[in-house]
Amino acid sequence: RKEVEQDPGPFNVPEGATVAFNCTYSNSASQSFFWYRQDCRKEPKLLMSVYSSGNEDGRFTAQLNRASQYISLLIRDSKLSDSATYLCVVTEYGSSNTGKLIFGQGTTLQVKP
Amino acid sequence: EADIYQTPRYLVIGTGKKITLECSQTMGHDKMYWYQQDPGMELHLIHYSYGVNSTEKGDLSSESTVSRIRTEHFPLTLESARPSHTSQYLCASSEAGAYGYTFGSGTRLTVV
Protein backbone atom coordinates (compact mmCIF):
# COMPACT_ATOMS: atom_id res chain seq x y z
CA ARG A 1 0.00 0.00 0.00
CA LYS A 2 1.32 3.46 -0.89
CA GLU A 3 2.02 5.84 1.96
CA VAL A 4 0.05 8.62 0.27
CA GLU A 5 -2.88 7.71 -1.97
CA GLN A 6 -4.59 9.98 -4.48
CA ASP A 7 -7.09 9.43 -7.27
CA PRO A 8 -4.97 10.16 -10.37
CA GLY A 9 -7.99 11.45 -12.34
CA PRO A 10 -8.03 13.22 -14.71
CA PHE A 11 -10.74 15.53 -13.44
CA ASN A 12 -12.21 17.42 -16.40
CA VAL A 13 -14.26 20.43 -15.32
CA PRO A 14 -15.60 23.58 -16.99
CA GLU A 15 -14.33 27.01 -16.10
CA GLY A 16 -16.02 28.34 -13.00
CA ALA A 17 -16.67 24.93 -11.51
CA THR A 18 -15.83 23.91 -7.97
CA VAL A 19 -13.67 20.80 -7.72
CA ALA A 20 -12.42 18.81 -4.74
CA PHE A 21 -9.45 16.45 -4.46
CA ASN A 22 -8.90 13.95 -1.70
CA CYS A 23 -5.84 12.25 -0.33
CA THR A 24 -5.29 9.60 2.33
CA TYR A 25 -2.08 8.81 4.17
CA SER A 26 -1.18 5.59 5.91
CA ASN A 27 1.06 6.72 8.78
CA SER A 28 -0.96 8.07 11.68
CA ALA A 29 2.20 9.70 13.02
CA SER A 30 2.59 11.92 9.96
CA GLN A 31 3.42 15.42 11.06
CA SER A 32 3.17 18.05 8.33
CA PHE A 33 0.93 18.25 5.29
CA PHE A 34 1.07 20.15 2.02
CA TRP A 35 -0.46 20.50 -1.40
CA TYR A 36 1.98 21.07 -4.25
CA ARG A 37 1.18 21.92 -7.85
CA GLN A 38 3.14 20.43 -10.75
CA ASP A 39 2.66 21.65 -14.32
CA CYS A 40 3.41 19.29 -17.18
CA ARG A 41 7.12 18.50 -17.37
CA LYS A 42 7.93 21.09 -14.69
CA GLU A 43 9.08 20.98 -11.07
CA PRO A 44 6.61 20.87 -8.17
CA LYS A 45 5.78 24.16 -6.48
CA LEU A 46 4.20 24.64 -3.08
CA LEU A 47 0.53 25.56 -3.31
CA MET A 48 -0.25 25.63 0.39
CA SER A 49 0.47 24.04 3.72
CA VAL A 50 -2.44 22.24 5.41
CA TYR A 51 -3.29 22.89 9.03
CA SER A 52 -5.55 20.96 11.39
CA SER A 53 -7.96 23.87 11.65
CA GLY A 54 -8.25 24.11 7.87
CA ASN A 55 -6.95 27.01 5.89
CA GLU A 56 -7.87 29.08 2.88
CA ASP A 57 -5.84 30.96 0.29
CA GLY A 58 -8.05 32.81 -2.15
CA ARG A 59 -9.99 30.25 -4.17
CA PHE A 60 -8.19 27.34 -2.52
CA THR A 61 -9.25 25.67 0.74
CA ALA A 62 -7.38 22.82 2.41
CA GLN A 63 -8.70 20.57 5.15
CA LEU A 64 -7.02 17.96 7.34
CA ASN A 65 -8.77 15.18 9.24
CA ARG A 66 -6.18 13.47 11.42
CA ALA A 67 -8.62 10.90 12.80
CA SER A 68 -9.44 9.67 9.29
CA GLN A 69 -5.94 10.38 7.92
CA TYR A 70 -7.51 12.35 5.13
CA ILE A 71 -6.55 15.62 3.41
CA SER A 72 -8.64 17.58 0.94
CA LEU A 73 -8.21 20.48 -1.45
CA LEU A 74 -11.13 22.50 -2.72
CA ILE A 75 -10.79 24.83 -5.71
CA ARG A 76 -13.60 27.29 -6.30
CA ASP A 77 -14.31 29.18 -9.53
CA SER A 78 -11.81 27.10 -11.55
CA LYS A 79 -9.65 28.95 -14.06
CA LEU A 80 -7.98 27.56 -17.18
CA SER A 81 -4.66 28.29 -15.46
CA ASP A 82 -5.55 25.87 -12.67
CA SER A 83 -4.96 22.96 -15.07
CA ALA A 84 -2.10 20.99 -13.52
CA THR A 85 -1.35 17.98 -11.35
CA TYR A 86 -1.93 18.48 -7.63
CA LEU A 87 0.36 16.54 -5.33
CA CYS A 88 -0.54 15.60 -1.77
CA VAL A 89 2.60 15.62 0.41
CA VAL A 90 3.22 14.54 4.01
CA THR A 91 6.18 14.19 6.32
CA GLU A 92 6.87 11.36 8.73
CA TYR A 93 6.89 12.05 12.42
CA GLY A 94 10.11 13.84 13.25
CA SER A 95 10.82 14.63 9.61
CA SER A 96 9.38 18.13 9.44
CA ASN A 97 12.78 19.41 10.49
CA THR A 98 14.74 17.09 8.23
CA GLY A 99 12.51 17.88 5.27
CA LYS A 100 12.03 14.35 3.98
CA LEU A 101 8.81 14.65 2.01
CA ILE A 102 6.53 11.78 0.96
CA PHE A 103 4.61 12.49 -2.23
CA GLY A 104 1.38 11.13 -3.60
CA GLN A 105 1.10 10.25 -7.27
CA GLY A 106 -0.92 13.39 -7.93
CA THR A 107 -4.38 14.22 -9.23
CA THR A 108 -4.59 15.77 -12.69
CA LEU A 109 -7.03 18.62 -13.27
CA GLN A 110 -8.06 19.83 -16.71
CA VAL A 111 -10.19 22.97 -16.77
CA LYS A 112 -12.04 23.42 -20.07
CA PRO A 113 -13.36 26.69 -21.54
CA GLU B 1 14.05 33.80 -11.22
CA ALA B 2 15.42 30.43 -10.09
CA ASP B 3 17.74 30.30 -7.12
CA ILE B 4 18.44 26.61 -7.62
CA TYR B 5 19.91 25.42 -10.87
CA GLN B 6 20.14 22.00 -12.44
CA THR B 7 22.17 21.07 -15.47
CA PRO B 8 21.71 19.62 -17.95
CA ARG B 9 17.93 19.94 -18.48
CA TYR B 10 17.91 17.00 -20.87
CA LEU B 11 20.49 14.23 -21.32
CA VAL B 12 20.51 11.22 -23.62
CA ILE B 13 23.39 8.90 -22.94
CA GLY B 14 24.52 5.40 -23.80
CA THR B 15 24.52 2.43 -21.44
CA GLY B 16 27.63 2.12 -19.33
CA LYS B 17 28.58 5.80 -19.36
CA LYS B 18 29.40 7.71 -16.21
CA ILE B 19 27.32 10.84 -15.70
CA THR B 20 27.07 13.63 -13.16
CA LEU B 21 23.93 15.70 -12.73
CA GLU B 22 24.68 19.14 -11.35
CA CYS B 23 22.65 21.03 -8.75
CA SER B 24 23.58 24.41 -7.30
CA GLN B 25 21.70 26.85 -5.09
CA THR B 26 22.48 30.43 -4.17
CA MET B 27 20.27 30.70 -1.09
CA GLY B 28 22.76 29.36 1.45
CA HIS B 29 20.44 26.50 2.42
CA ASP B 30 22.02 23.72 4.48
CA LYS B 31 19.45 21.07 3.52
CA MET B 32 19.46 19.69 -0.01
CA TYR B 33 17.66 16.75 -1.61
CA TRP B 34 17.50 14.60 -4.73
CA TYR B 35 14.19 13.11 -5.85
CA GLN B 36 13.48 10.74 -8.73
CA GLN B 37 10.21 10.87 -10.64
CA ASP B 38 9.08 8.48 -13.38
CA PRO B 39 6.38 9.81 -15.78
CA GLY B 40 2.97 9.96 -14.12
CA MET B 41 4.37 8.66 -10.86
CA GLU B 42 5.19 10.10 -7.46
CA LEU B 43 8.49 11.65 -6.48
CA HIS B 44 10.77 9.45 -4.38
CA LEU B 45 13.60 10.73 -2.19
CA ILE B 46 16.89 9.12 -3.19
CA HIS B 47 19.50 11.26 -1.37
CA TYR B 48 19.65 14.12 1.08
CA SER B 49 22.18 16.27 2.88
CA TYR B 50 22.00 18.41 6.01
CA GLY B 51 25.19 20.30 5.26
CA VAL B 52 28.75 20.08 4.08
CA ASN B 53 30.17 16.56 4.30
CA SER B 54 26.75 15.16 5.27
CA THR B 55 24.97 12.79 2.88
CA GLU B 56 22.31 10.14 3.49
CA LYS B 57 20.40 7.69 1.33
CA GLY B 58 16.70 8.28 0.90
CA ASP B 59 13.75 5.96 1.01
CA LEU B 60 14.13 4.70 -2.56
CA SER B 61 17.18 2.59 -3.24
CA SER B 62 19.34 4.15 -5.91
CA GLU B 63 22.60 3.16 -7.57
CA SER B 64 23.60 6.82 -7.71
CA THR B 65 25.96 8.58 -5.29
CA VAL B 66 26.14 12.18 -4.12
CA SER B 67 28.67 14.51 -2.53
CA ARG B 68 28.44 17.77 -0.58
CA ILE B 69 31.81 19.48 -0.50
CA ARG B 70 30.36 23.00 -0.68
CA THR B 71 27.10 24.30 0.74
CA GLU B 72 25.85 25.47 -2.61
CA HIS B 73 26.68 22.36 -4.65
CA PHE B 74 25.09 18.87 -4.47
CA PRO B 75 25.96 16.79 -7.55
CA LEU B 76 24.58 13.31 -8.25
CA THR B 77 26.69 10.71 -10.06
CA LEU B 78 25.84 7.47 -11.85
CA GLU B 79 29.02 5.43 -12.38
CA SER B 80 27.51 3.23 -15.08
CA ALA B 81 24.21 4.34 -16.57
CA ARG B 82 21.57 1.75 -17.46
CA PRO B 83 18.18 2.04 -19.22
CA SER B 84 16.50 1.49 -15.82
CA HIS B 85 17.98 4.85 -14.74
CA THR B 86 15.83 6.65 -17.30
CA SER B 87 13.79 9.11 -15.26
CA GLN B 88 13.47 12.72 -14.17
CA TYR B 89 15.81 13.80 -11.36
CA LEU B 90 14.76 16.79 -9.26
CA CYS B 91 17.04 18.63 -6.87
CA ALA B 92 15.66 20.73 -4.02
CA SER B 93 16.91 22.81 -1.14
CA SER B 94 15.21 24.00 2.00
CA GLU B 95 15.69 26.72 4.55
CA ALA B 96 13.64 25.00 7.25
CA GLY B 97 13.11 21.33 6.61
CA ALA B 98 9.71 20.54 5.17
CA TYR B 99 8.86 24.25 5.00
CA GLY B 100 10.53 26.54 2.51
CA TYR B 101 11.31 23.96 -0.18
CA THR B 102 12.54 25.12 -3.58
CA PHE B 103 12.88 22.65 -6.45
CA GLY B 104 15.16 22.98 -9.43
CA SER B 105 13.80 22.55 -12.95
CA GLY B 106 14.96 18.94 -13.10
CA THR B 107 17.10 16.81 -15.40
CA ARG B 108 15.34 14.42 -17.76
CA LEU B 109 17.72 11.51 -18.24
CA THR B 110 17.32 8.94 -20.99
CA VAL B 111 19.72 6.00 -21.11
CA VAL B 112 19.73 4.14 -24.41
CSV table of C-alpha atoms in Angstrom, one decimal:
chain,number,residue,atom,x,y,z
A,1,ARG,CA,0.0,0.0,0.0
A,2,LYS,CA,1.3,3.5,-0.9
A,3,GLU,CA,2.0,5.8,2.0
A,4,VAL,CA,0.1,8.6,0.3
A,5,GLU,CA,-2.9,7.7,-2.0
A,6,GLN,CA,-4.6,10.0,-4.5
A,7,ASP,CA,-7.1,9.4,-7.3
A,8,PRO,CA,-5.0,10.2,-10.4
A,9,GLY,CA,-8.0,11.5,-12.3
A,10,PRO,CA,-8.0,13.2,-14.7
A,11,PHE,CA,-10.7,15.5,-13.4
A,12,ASN,CA,-12.2,17.4,-16.4
A,13,VAL,CA,-14.3,20.4,-15.3
A,14,PRO,CA,-15.6,23.6,-17.0
A,15,GLU,CA,-14.3,27.0,-16.1
A,16,GLY,CA,-16.0,28.3,-13.0
A,17,ALA,CA,-16.7,24.9,-11.5
A,18,THR,CA,-15.8,23.9,-8.0
A,19,VAL,CA,-13.7,20.8,-7.7
A,20,ALA,CA,-12.4,18.8,-4.7
A,21,PHE,CA,-9.5,16.5,-4.5
A,22,ASN,CA,-8.9,14.0,-1.7
A,23,CYS,CA,-5.8,12.3,-0.3
A,24,THR,CA,-5.3,9.6,2.3
A,25,TYR,CA,-2.1,8.8,4.2
A,26,SER,CA,-1.2,5.6,5.9
A,27,ASN,CA,1.1,6.7,8.8
A,28,SER,CA,-1.0,8.1,11.7
A,29,ALA,CA,2.2,9.7,13.0
A,30,SER,CA,2.6,11.9,10.0
A,31,GLN,CA,3.4,15.4,11.1
A,32,SER,CA,3.2,18.0,8.3
A,33,PHE,CA,0.9,18.2,5.3
A,34,PHE,CA,1.1,20.2,2.0
A,35,TRP,CA,-0.5,20.5,-1.4
A,36,TYR,CA,2.0,21.1,-4.3
A,37,ARG,CA,1.2,21.9,-7.9
A,38,GLN,CA,3.1,20.4,-10.8
A,39,ASP,CA,2.7,21.7,-14.3
A,40,CYS,CA,3.4,19.3,-17.2
A,41,ARG,CA,7.1,18.5,-17.4
A,42,LYS,CA,7.9,21.1,-14.7
A,43,GLU,CA,9.1,21.0,-11.1
A,44,PRO,CA,6.6,20.9,-8.2
A,45,LYS,CA,5.8,24.2,-6.5
A,46,LEU,CA,4.2,24.6,-3.1
A,47,LEU,CA,0.5,25.6,-3.3
A,48,MET,CA,-0.2,25.6,0.4
A,49,SER,CA,0.5,24.0,3.7
A,50,VAL,CA,-2.4,22.2,5.4
A,51,TYR,CA,-3.3,22.9,9.0
A,52,SER,CA,-5.6,21.0,11.4
A,53,SER,CA,-8.0,23.9,11.6
A,54,GLY,CA,-8.3,24.1,7.9
A,55,ASN,CA,-6.9,27.0,5.9
A,56,GLU,CA,-7.9,29.1,2.9
A,57,ASP,CA,-5.8,31.0,0.3
A,58,GLY,CA,-8.0,32.8,-2.2
A,59,ARG,CA,-10.0,30.2,-4.2
A,60,PHE,CA,-8.2,27.3,-2.5
A,61,THR,CA,-9.2,25.7,0.7
A,62,ALA,CA,-7.4,22.8,2.4
A,63,GLN,CA,-8.7,20.6,5.2
A,64,LEU,CA,-7.0,18.0,7.3
A,65,ASN,CA,-8.8,15.2,9.2
A,66,ARG,CA,-6.2,13.5,11.4
A,67,ALA,CA,-8.6,10.9,12.8
A,68,SER,CA,-9.4,9.7,9.3
A,69,GLN,CA,-5.9,10.4,7.9
A,70,TYR,CA,-7.5,12.4,5.1
A,71,ILE,CA,-6.6,15.6,3.4
A,72,SER,CA,-8.6,17.6,0.9
A,73,LEU,CA,-8.2,20.5,-1.4
A,74,LEU,CA,-11.1,22.5,-2.7
A,75,ILE,CA,-10.8,24.8,-5.7
A,76,ARG,CA,-13.6,27.3,-6.3
A,77,ASP,CA,-14.3,29.2,-9.5
A,78,SER,CA,-11.8,27.1,-11.6
A,79,LYS,CA,-9.7,28.9,-14.1
A,80,LEU,CA,-8.0,27.6,-17.2
A,81,SER,CA,-4.7,28.3,-15.5
A,82,ASP,CA,-5.5,25.9,-12.7
A,83,SER,CA,-5.0,23.0,-15.1
A,84,ALA,CA,-2.1,21.0,-13.5
A,85,THR,CA,-1.3,18.0,-11.4
A,86,TYR,CA,-1.9,18.5,-7.6
A,87,LEU,CA,0.4,16.5,-5.3
A,88,CYS,CA,-0.5,15.6,-1.8
A,89,VAL,CA,2.6,15.6,0.4
A,90,VAL,CA,3.2,14.5,4.0
A,91,THR,CA,6.2,14.2,6.3
A,92,GLU,CA,6.9,11.4,8.7
A,93,TYR,CA,6.9,12.1,12.4
A,94,GLY,CA,10.1,13.8,13.2
A,95,SER,CA,10.8,14.6,9.6
A,96,SER,CA,9.4,18.1,9.4
A,97,ASN,CA,12.8,19.4,10.5
A,98,THR,CA,14.7,17.1,8.2
A,99,GLY,CA,12.5,17.9,5.3
A,100,LYS,CA,12.0,14.3,4.0
A,101,LEU,CA,8.8,14.7,2.0
A,102,ILE,CA,6.5,11.8,1.0
A,103,PHE,CA,4.6,12.5,-2.2
A,104,GLY,CA,1.4,11.1,-3.6
A,105,GLN,CA,1.1,10.3,-7.3
A,106,GLY,CA,-0.9,13.4,-7.9
A,107,THR,CA,-4.4,14.2,-9.2
A,108,THR,CA,-4.6,15.8,-12.7
A,109,LEU,CA,-7.0,18.6,-13.3
A,110,GLN,CA,-8.1,19.8,-16.7
A,111,VAL,CA,-10.2,23.0,-16.8
A,112,LYS,CA,-12.0,23.4,-20.1
A,113,PRO,CA,-13.4,26.7,-21.5
B,1,GLU,CA,14.0,33.8,-11.2
B,2,ALA,CA,15.4,30.4,-10.1
B,3,ASP,CA,17.7,30.3,-7.1
B,4,ILE,CA,18.4,26.6,-7.6
B,5,TYR,CA,19.9,25.4,-10.9
B,6,GLN,CA,20.1,22.0,-12.4
B,7,THR,CA,22.2,21.1,-15.5
B,8,PRO,CA,21.7,19.6,-18.0
B,9,ARG,CA,17.9,19.9,-18.5
B,10,TYR,CA,17.9,17.0,-20.9
B,11,LEU,CA,20.5,14.2,-21.3
B,12,VAL,CA,20.5,11.2,-23.6
B,13,ILE,CA,23.4,8.9,-22.9
B,14,GLY,CA,24.5,5.4,-23.8
B,15,THR,CA,24.5,2.4,-21.4
B,16,GLY,CA,27.6,2.1,-19.3
B,17,LYS,CA,28.6,5.8,-19.4
B,18,LYS,CA,29.4,7.7,-16.2
B,19,ILE,CA,27.3,10.8,-15.7
B,20,THR,CA,27.1,13.6,-13.2
B,21,LEU,CA,23.9,15.7,-12.7
B,22,GLU,CA,24.7,19.1,-11.4
B,23,CYS,CA,22.7,21.0,-8.7
B,24,SER,CA,23.6,24.4,-7.3
B,25,GLN,CA,21.7,26.8,-5.1
B,26,THR,CA,22.5,30.4,-4.2
B,27,MET,CA,20.3,30.7,-1.1
B,28,GLY,CA,22.8,29.4,1.4
B,29,HIS,CA,20.4,26.5,2.4
B,30,ASP,CA,22.0,23.7,4.5
B,31,LYS,CA,19.5,21.1,3.5
B,32,MET,CA,19.5,19.7,0.0
B,33,TYR,CA,17.7,16.7,-1.6
B,34,TRP,CA,17.5,14.6,-4.7
B,35,TYR,CA,14.2,13.1,-5.8
B,36,GLN,CA,13.5,10.7,-8.7
B,37,GLN,CA,10.2,10.9,-10.6
B,38,ASP,CA,9.1,8.5,-13.4
B,39,PRO,CA,6.4,9.8,-15.8
B,40,GLY,CA,3.0,10.0,-14.1
B,41,MET,CA,4.4,8.7,-10.9
B,42,GLU,CA,5.2,10.1,-7.5
B,43,LEU,CA,8.5,11.7,-6.5
B,44,HIS,CA,10.8,9.5,-4.4
B,45,LEU,CA,13.6,10.7,-2.2
B,46,ILE,CA,16.9,9.1,-3.2
B,47,HIS,CA,19.5,11.3,-1.4
B,48,TYR,CA,19.6,14.1,1.1
B,49,SER,CA,22.2,16.3,2.9
B,50,TYR,CA,22.0,18.4,6.0
B,51,GLY,CA,25.2,20.3,5.3
B,52,VAL,CA,28.8,20.1,4.1
B,53,ASN,CA,30.2,16.6,4.3
B,54,SER,CA,26.7,15.2,5.3
B,55,THR,CA,25.0,12.8,2.9
B,56,GLU,CA,22.3,10.1,3.5
B,57,LYS,CA,20.4,7.7,1.3
B,58,GLY,CA,16.7,8.3,0.9
B,59,ASP,CA,13.7,6.0,1.0
B,60,LEU,CA,14.1,4.7,-2.6
B,61,SER,CA,17.2,2.6,-3.2
B,62,SER,CA,19.3,4.2,-5.9
B,63,GLU,CA,22.6,3.2,-7.6
B,64,SER,CA,23.6,6.8,-7.7
B,65,THR,CA,26.0,8.6,-5.3
B,66,VAL,CA,26.1,12.2,-4.1
B,67,SER,CA,28.7,14.5,-2.5
B,68,ARG,CA,28.4,17.8,-0.6
B,69,ILE,CA,31.8,19.5,-0.5
B,70,ARG,CA,30.4,23.0,-0.7
B,71,THR,CA,27.1,24.3,0.7
B,72,GLU,CA,25.8,25.5,-2.6
B,73,HIS,CA,26.7,22.4,-4.7
B,74,PHE,CA,25.1,18.9,-4.5
B,75,PRO,CA,26.0,16.8,-7.5
B,76,LEU,CA,24.6,13.3,-8.3
B,77,THR,CA,26.7,10.7,-10.1
B,78,LEU,CA,25.8,7.5,-11.9
B,79,GLU,CA,29.0,5.4,-12.4
B,80,SER,CA,27.5,3.2,-15.1
B,81,ALA,CA,24.2,4.3,-16.6
B,82,ARG,CA,21.6,1.7,-17.5
B,83,PRO,CA,18.2,2.0,-19.2
B,84,SER,CA,16.5,1.5,-15.8
B,85,HIS,CA,18.0,4.8,-14.7
B,86,THR,CA,15.8,6.7,-17.3
B,87,SER,CA,13.8,9.1,-15.3
B,88,GLN,CA,13.5,12.7,-14.2
B,89,TYR,CA,15.8,13.8,-11.4
B,90,LEU,CA,14.8,16.8,-9.3
B,91,CYS,CA,17.0,18.6,-6.9
B,92,ALA,CA,15.7,20.7,-4.0
B,93,SER,CA,16.9,22.8,-1.1
B,94,SER,CA,15.2,24.0,2.0
B,95,GLU,CA,15.7,26.7,4.6
B,96,ALA,CA,13.6,25.0,7.2
B,97,GLY,CA,13.1,21.3,6.6
B,98,ALA,CA,9.7,20.5,5.2
B,99,TYR,CA,8.9,24.3,5.0
B,100,GLY,CA,10.5,26.5,2.5
B,101,TYR,CA,11.3,24.0,-0.2
B,102,THR,CA,12.5,25.1,-3.6
B,103,PHE,CA,12.9,22.7,-6.5
B,104,GLY,CA,15.2,23.0,-9.4
B,105,SER,CA,13.8,22.5,-13.0
B,106,GLY,CA,15.0,18.9,-13.1
B,107,THR,CA,17.1,16.8,-15.4
B,108,ARG,CA,15.3,14.4,-17.8
B,109,LEU,CA,17.7,11.5,-18.2
B,110,THR,CA,17.3,8.9,-21.0
B,111,VAL,CA,19.7,6.0,-21.1
B,112,VAL,CA,19.7,4.1,-24.4
